[in-house]
Each structure stands twice: as structure tokens, then as C-alpha cells.
Short mmCIF file of C-alpha atoms and ligand atoms in Angstrom, two decimals:
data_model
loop_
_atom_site.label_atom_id
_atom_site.label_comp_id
_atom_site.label_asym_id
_atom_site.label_seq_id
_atom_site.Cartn_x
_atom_site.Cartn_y
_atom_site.Cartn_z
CA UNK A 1 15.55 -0.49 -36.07
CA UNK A 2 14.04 1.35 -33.14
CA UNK A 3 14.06 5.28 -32.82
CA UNK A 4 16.39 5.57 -30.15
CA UNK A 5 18.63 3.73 -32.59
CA UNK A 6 17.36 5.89 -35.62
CA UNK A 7 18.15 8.73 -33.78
CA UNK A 8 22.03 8.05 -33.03
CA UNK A 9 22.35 7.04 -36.18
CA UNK A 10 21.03 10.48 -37.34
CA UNK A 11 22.91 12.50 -35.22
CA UNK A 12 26.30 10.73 -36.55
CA UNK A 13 25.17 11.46 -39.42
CA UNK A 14 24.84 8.06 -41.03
CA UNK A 15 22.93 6.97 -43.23
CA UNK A 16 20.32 4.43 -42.98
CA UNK A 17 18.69 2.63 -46.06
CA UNK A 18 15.58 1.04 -46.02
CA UNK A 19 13.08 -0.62 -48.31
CA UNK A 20 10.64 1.60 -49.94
CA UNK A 21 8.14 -0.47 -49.45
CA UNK A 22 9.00 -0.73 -45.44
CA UNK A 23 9.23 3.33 -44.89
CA UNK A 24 5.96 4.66 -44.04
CA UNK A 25 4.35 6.68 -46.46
CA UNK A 26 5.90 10.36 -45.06
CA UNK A 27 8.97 10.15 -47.16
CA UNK A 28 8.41 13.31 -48.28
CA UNK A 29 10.27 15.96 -49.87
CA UNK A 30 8.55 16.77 -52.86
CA UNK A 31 12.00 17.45 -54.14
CA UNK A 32 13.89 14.53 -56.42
CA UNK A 33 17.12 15.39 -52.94
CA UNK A 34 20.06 12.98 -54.44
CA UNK A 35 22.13 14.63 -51.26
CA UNK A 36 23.60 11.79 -49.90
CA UNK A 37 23.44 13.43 -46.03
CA UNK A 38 20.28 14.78 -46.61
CA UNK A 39 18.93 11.56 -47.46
CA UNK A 40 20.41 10.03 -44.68
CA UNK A 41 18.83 12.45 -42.75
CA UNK A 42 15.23 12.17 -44.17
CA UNK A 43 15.66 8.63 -43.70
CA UNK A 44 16.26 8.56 -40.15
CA UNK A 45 13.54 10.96 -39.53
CA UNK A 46 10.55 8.75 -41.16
CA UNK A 47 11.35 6.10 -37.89
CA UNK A 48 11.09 8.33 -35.04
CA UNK A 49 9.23 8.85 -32.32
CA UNK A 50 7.90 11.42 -30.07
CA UNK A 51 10.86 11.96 -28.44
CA UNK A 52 13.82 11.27 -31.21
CA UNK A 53 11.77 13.46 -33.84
CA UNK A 54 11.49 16.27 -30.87
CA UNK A 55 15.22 16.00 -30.08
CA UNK A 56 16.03 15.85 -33.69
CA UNK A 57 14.47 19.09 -34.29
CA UNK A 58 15.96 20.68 -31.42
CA UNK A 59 19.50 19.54 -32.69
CA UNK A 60 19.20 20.85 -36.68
CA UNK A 61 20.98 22.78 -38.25
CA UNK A 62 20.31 22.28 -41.34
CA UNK A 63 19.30 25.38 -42.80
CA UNK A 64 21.43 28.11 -41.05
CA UNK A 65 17.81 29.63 -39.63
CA UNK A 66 18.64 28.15 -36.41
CA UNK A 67 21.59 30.48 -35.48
CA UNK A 68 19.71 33.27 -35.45
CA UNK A 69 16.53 32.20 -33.85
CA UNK A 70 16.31 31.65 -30.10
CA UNK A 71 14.89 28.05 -30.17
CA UNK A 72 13.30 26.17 -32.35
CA UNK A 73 9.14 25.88 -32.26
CA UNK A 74 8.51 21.63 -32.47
CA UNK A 75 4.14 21.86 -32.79
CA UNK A 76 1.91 21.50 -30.02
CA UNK A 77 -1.70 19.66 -29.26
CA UNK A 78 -2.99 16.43 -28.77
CA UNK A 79 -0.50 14.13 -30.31
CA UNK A 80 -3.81 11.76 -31.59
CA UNK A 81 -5.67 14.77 -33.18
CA UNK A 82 -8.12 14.24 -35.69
CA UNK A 83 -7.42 17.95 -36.99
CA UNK A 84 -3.76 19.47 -37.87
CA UNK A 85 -3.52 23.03 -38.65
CA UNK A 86 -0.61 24.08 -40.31
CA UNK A 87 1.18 27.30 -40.35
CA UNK A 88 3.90 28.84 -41.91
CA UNK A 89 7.00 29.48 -39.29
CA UNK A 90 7.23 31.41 -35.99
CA UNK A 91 7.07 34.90 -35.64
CA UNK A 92 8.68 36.79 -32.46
CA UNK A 93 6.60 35.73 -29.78
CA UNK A 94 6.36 31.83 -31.04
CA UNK A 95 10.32 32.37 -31.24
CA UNK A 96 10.49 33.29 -27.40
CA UNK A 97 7.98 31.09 -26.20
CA UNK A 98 8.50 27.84 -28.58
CA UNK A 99 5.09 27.59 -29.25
CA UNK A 100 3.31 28.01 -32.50
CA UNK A 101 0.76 30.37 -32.75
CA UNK A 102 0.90 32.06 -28.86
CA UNK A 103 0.49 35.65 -30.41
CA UNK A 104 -2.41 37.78 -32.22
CA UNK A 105 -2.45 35.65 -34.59
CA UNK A 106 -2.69 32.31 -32.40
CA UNK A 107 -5.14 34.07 -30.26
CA UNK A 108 -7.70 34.78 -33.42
CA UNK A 109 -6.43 30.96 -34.46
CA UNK A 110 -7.76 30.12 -30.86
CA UNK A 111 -11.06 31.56 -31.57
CA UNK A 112 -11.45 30.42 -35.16
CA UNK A 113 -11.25 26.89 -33.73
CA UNK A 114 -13.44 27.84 -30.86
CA UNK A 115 -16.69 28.81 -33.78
CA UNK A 116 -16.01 25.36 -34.83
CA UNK A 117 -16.30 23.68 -31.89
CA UNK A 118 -12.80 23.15 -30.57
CA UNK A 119 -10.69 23.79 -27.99
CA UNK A 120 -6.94 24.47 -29.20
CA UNK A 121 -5.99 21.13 -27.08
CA UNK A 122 -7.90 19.22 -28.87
CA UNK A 123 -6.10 19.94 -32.84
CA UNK A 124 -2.29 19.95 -33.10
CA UNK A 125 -0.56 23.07 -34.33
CA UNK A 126 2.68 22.75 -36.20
CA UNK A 127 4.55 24.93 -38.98
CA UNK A 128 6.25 24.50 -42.21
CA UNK A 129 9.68 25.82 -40.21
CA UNK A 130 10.65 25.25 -36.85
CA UNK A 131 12.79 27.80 -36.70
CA UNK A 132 11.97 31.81 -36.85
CA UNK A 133 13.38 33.30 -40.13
CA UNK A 134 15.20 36.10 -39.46
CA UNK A 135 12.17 39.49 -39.42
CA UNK A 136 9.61 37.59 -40.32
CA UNK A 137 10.43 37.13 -44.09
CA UNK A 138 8.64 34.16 -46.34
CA UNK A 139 10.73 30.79 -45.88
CA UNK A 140 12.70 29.83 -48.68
CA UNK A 141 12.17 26.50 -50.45
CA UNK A 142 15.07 25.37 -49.33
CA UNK A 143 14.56 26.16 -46.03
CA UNK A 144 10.77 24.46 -46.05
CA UNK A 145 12.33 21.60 -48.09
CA UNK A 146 14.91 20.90 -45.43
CA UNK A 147 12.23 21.33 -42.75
CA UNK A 148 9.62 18.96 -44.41
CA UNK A 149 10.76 15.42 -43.27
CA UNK A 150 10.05 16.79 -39.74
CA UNK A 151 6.70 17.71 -40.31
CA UNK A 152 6.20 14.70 -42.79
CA UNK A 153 7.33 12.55 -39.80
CA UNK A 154 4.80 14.61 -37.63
CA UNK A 155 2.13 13.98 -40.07
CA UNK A 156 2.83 10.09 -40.03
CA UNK A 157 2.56 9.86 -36.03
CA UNK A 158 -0.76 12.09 -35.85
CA UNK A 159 -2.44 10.64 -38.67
CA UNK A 160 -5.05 13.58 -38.81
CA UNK A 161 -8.11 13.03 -40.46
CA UNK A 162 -8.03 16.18 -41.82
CA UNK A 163 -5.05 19.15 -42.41
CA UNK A 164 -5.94 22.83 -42.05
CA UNK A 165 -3.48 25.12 -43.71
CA UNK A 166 -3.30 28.19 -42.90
CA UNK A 167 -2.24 30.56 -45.36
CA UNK A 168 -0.44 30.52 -48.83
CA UNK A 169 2.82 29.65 -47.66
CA UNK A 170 1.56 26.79 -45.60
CA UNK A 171 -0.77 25.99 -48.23
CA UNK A 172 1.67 26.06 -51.50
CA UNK A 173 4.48 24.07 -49.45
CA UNK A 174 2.36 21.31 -48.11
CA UNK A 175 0.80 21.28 -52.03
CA UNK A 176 3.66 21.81 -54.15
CA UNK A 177 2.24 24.04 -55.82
CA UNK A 178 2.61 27.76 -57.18
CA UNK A 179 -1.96 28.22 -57.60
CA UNK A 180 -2.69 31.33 -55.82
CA UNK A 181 -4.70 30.87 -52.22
CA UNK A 182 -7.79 32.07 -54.10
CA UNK A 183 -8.19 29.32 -55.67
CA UNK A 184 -6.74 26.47 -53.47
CA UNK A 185 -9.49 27.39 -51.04
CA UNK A 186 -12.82 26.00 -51.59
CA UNK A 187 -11.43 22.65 -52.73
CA UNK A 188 -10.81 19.07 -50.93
CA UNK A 189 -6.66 18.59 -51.47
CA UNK A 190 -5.19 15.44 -50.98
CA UNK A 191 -1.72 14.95 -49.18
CA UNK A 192 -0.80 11.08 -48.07
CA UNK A 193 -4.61 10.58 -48.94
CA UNK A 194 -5.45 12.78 -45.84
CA UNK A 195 -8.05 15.70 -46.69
CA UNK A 196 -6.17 19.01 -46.79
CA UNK A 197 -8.43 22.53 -46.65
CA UNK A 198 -7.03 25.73 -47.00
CA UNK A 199 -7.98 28.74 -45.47
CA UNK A 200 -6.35 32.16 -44.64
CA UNK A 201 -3.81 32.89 -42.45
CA UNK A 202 -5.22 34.29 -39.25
CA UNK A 203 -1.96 36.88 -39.47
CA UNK A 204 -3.50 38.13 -42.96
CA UNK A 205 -7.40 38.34 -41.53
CA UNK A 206 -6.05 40.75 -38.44
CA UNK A 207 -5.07 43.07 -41.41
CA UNK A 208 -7.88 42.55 -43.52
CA UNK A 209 -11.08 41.98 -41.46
CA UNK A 210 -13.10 41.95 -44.17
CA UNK A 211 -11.97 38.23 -45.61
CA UNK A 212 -12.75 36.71 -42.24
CA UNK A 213 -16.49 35.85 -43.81
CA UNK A 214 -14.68 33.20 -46.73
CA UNK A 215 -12.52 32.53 -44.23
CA UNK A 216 -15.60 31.41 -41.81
CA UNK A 217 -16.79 29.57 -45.03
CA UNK A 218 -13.77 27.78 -45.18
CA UNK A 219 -13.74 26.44 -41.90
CA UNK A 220 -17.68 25.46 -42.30
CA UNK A 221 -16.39 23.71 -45.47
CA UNK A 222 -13.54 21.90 -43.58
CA UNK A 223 -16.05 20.46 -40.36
CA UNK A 224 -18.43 19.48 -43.89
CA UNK A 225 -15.27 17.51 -45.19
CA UNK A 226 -14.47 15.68 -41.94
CA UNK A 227 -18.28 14.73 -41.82
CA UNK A 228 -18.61 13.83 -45.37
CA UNK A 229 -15.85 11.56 -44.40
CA UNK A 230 -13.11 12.10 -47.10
CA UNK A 231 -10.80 11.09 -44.32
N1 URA B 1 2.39 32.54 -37.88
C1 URA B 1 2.59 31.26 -38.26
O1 URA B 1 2.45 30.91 -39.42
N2 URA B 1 2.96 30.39 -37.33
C2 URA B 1 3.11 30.71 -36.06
O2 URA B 1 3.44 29.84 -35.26
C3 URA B 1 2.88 32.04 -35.69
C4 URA B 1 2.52 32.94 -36.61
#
């Protein structure tokens, strides 16, 4: 089945079984989701491309977030990146722009990537949610868990040889896991068997200036990882 084909079917909401073996390794929730339409749905999304995953985002409403965002925020970058940087969900400015990271934040993640060598063209920037939540509260897990298969699918396409996330949120969600950003940073996490550092959210170093040292470190320990070749 082709995407443009995947992606009818998904916006009819049918659903589309497959082999296991035949998906490619982003079927992803974490979750154990026996929802019949949300399988479907997941399904459909681990086939497209570019363009059907793009318009597919665009046309969810899975979550509810979408009604009360403007648009949604899809990723941007170079679509072959070796590096992915992950965030958590747009803020205002990403919300009226539809691009991640265009604010303060984006323009210290701009410069973070600059100390390392790269231009923000060169990495792709994407987010646990594509849509805003509603005054810049945490995404629920049921929002990110709805979400994922998009980013899963984004994963899949890019094939990064290595995922920076940025913050606890990011970080926790793309882990599964509840360890405090202390002590996920530092370490070489796995996710598809792609290298996956963790680092602090540029958001959190504008308030606290004084982490941006570890979170320099981090960085230095993520370029280390890409040469070491974990990918
Ligand atoms: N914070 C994020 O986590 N993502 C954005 O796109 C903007 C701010």
C-alpha cells in the first residue's frame, strides 16, 4: 500500500492491518492502545510520507488541543538530518508562526547548535505535540500518547543518528520514563537503537543561566556520542 493510499484510508478512518514483521520499527506508543480507531490510526501513520504524514497532522483531531490552537506546528529542518532535537510542544509564537522553536527559546536553541557547529538547517526540530496546549501547561500523556505515532513516523523517515531532547518533558515522553532530568542527562539512551542525549530545555536555561555550563557539557557529550559512533 502506498501513502497516498494510507492516507485515505486514514482519513476514513479505516483501519489497516499489517504484519508486524512488515511495519517499520516506529510503531510506537509505548502504551499497550487496544482502541480499535486509534490503532487504525497509528497504523496508517507508520506508511506515510512527507506529504500524507504532514497532511495527517494538519487534519487531527485527536486530542481536542487542536481547537484551541491556531495551527498545528509539523517540525522543521533537513528532512535527512543526522541530528533531531526534540522539544516539548509550541508555545505562543511557534503557535502563530507553525514553527518549532522561532521564539527566545528557539533563538538560544539556534545558538546552542551554533557552539556545536551547526546551523539550525542542518538538524530537524520537531516536538512531542503539534499542537499548542492551551497557556503553555505540561502535555498530558494522553495528549503526547496520541501525538507519538506522528513523531514515531517522523523518526522512521529521518533516521537521525542521534536524538537531542530537550527538556524533561521531551525527555521522559520519548523514554517512558518518570527518572528526573538530573539523572537522564549524562547518559547514552537508546530509542529504535538510535542514540538519545538529554539536555535542558533552552526555555528553562533563559530562567536559570547558571545551568547553561552542564548544559554546554551535554551538548559536548552528545557531538562525543555521534563520534564515538553509537549511531
Ligand atoms: N518550547 C518547545 O518545547 N517547543 C517549541 O517549539 C517552542 C518552545
Amino acid at each position: 500500500m502506498d501513502a497516498r493510499h494510507a492516507q485515505y484510508l486514514y482519513e476514513l478512518g479505516i483501519t489497516v492491518w499489517q504484519r508486524r514483521e512488515l511495519l517499520n520499527d516506529s510503531r510506537l506508543s509505548p502504551s499497550d492502545n487496544t482502541d480499535i480507531s486509534s490503532a487504525s490510526r497509528e497504523t496508517s501513520v507508520t506508511v506515510m510520507d512527507w506529504p500524507a504524514l504532514e497532511q495527517a497532522v494538519k487534519a487531527c483531531t485527536a486530542c481536542g488541543l487542536r481547537a484551541g490552537c491556531t495551527q498545528t506546528v509539523f517540525g522543521v529542518g533537513n528532512r535527512r538530518a543526522e541530528w533531531l532535537v526534540i522539544g516539548e510542544a509550541p508555545g505562543a509564537d511557534e503557535d502563530k508562526q507553525g514553527e518549532p522553536f522561532v521564539g527566545r527559546a528557539g533563538q538560544l536553541l539556534n545558538s546552542m547548535l551554533v557552539a556545536i557547529g551547526l546551523q539550525r538547517e542542518q538538524v530537524y526540530i520537531a516536538n512531542i505535540l503539534k499542537c499548542r496546549p492551551p497557556g503553555n501547561r505540561d502535555p498530558k500523556p494522553e495528549e503526547a500518547e496520541l501525538c507519538r505515532p506522528f513523531l514515531e513516523r517522523q523518526i522512521a523517515l529521518i533516521q537521525p543518528r542521534l536524538i537531542l531532547a530537550l527538556g524533561r518533558i521531551a525527555a521522559q515522553n520519548l523514554l517512558a520514563t518518570d527518572t528526573p532530568i538530573g539523572r537522564l542527562r549524562g547518559q547514552v539512551h537508546q530509542l529504535h537503537g538510535i542514540p538519545v542525549v538529554v539536555t535542558y530545555h533552552p526555555a528553562y536555561l533563559l530562567r536559570s543561566p547558571g545551568e547553561k555550563r552542564k548544559a554546554w557539557a551535554d551538548l559536548q557529550f552528545a557531538v562525543r556520542t555521534l563520534k564515538d559512533g553509537h549511531a
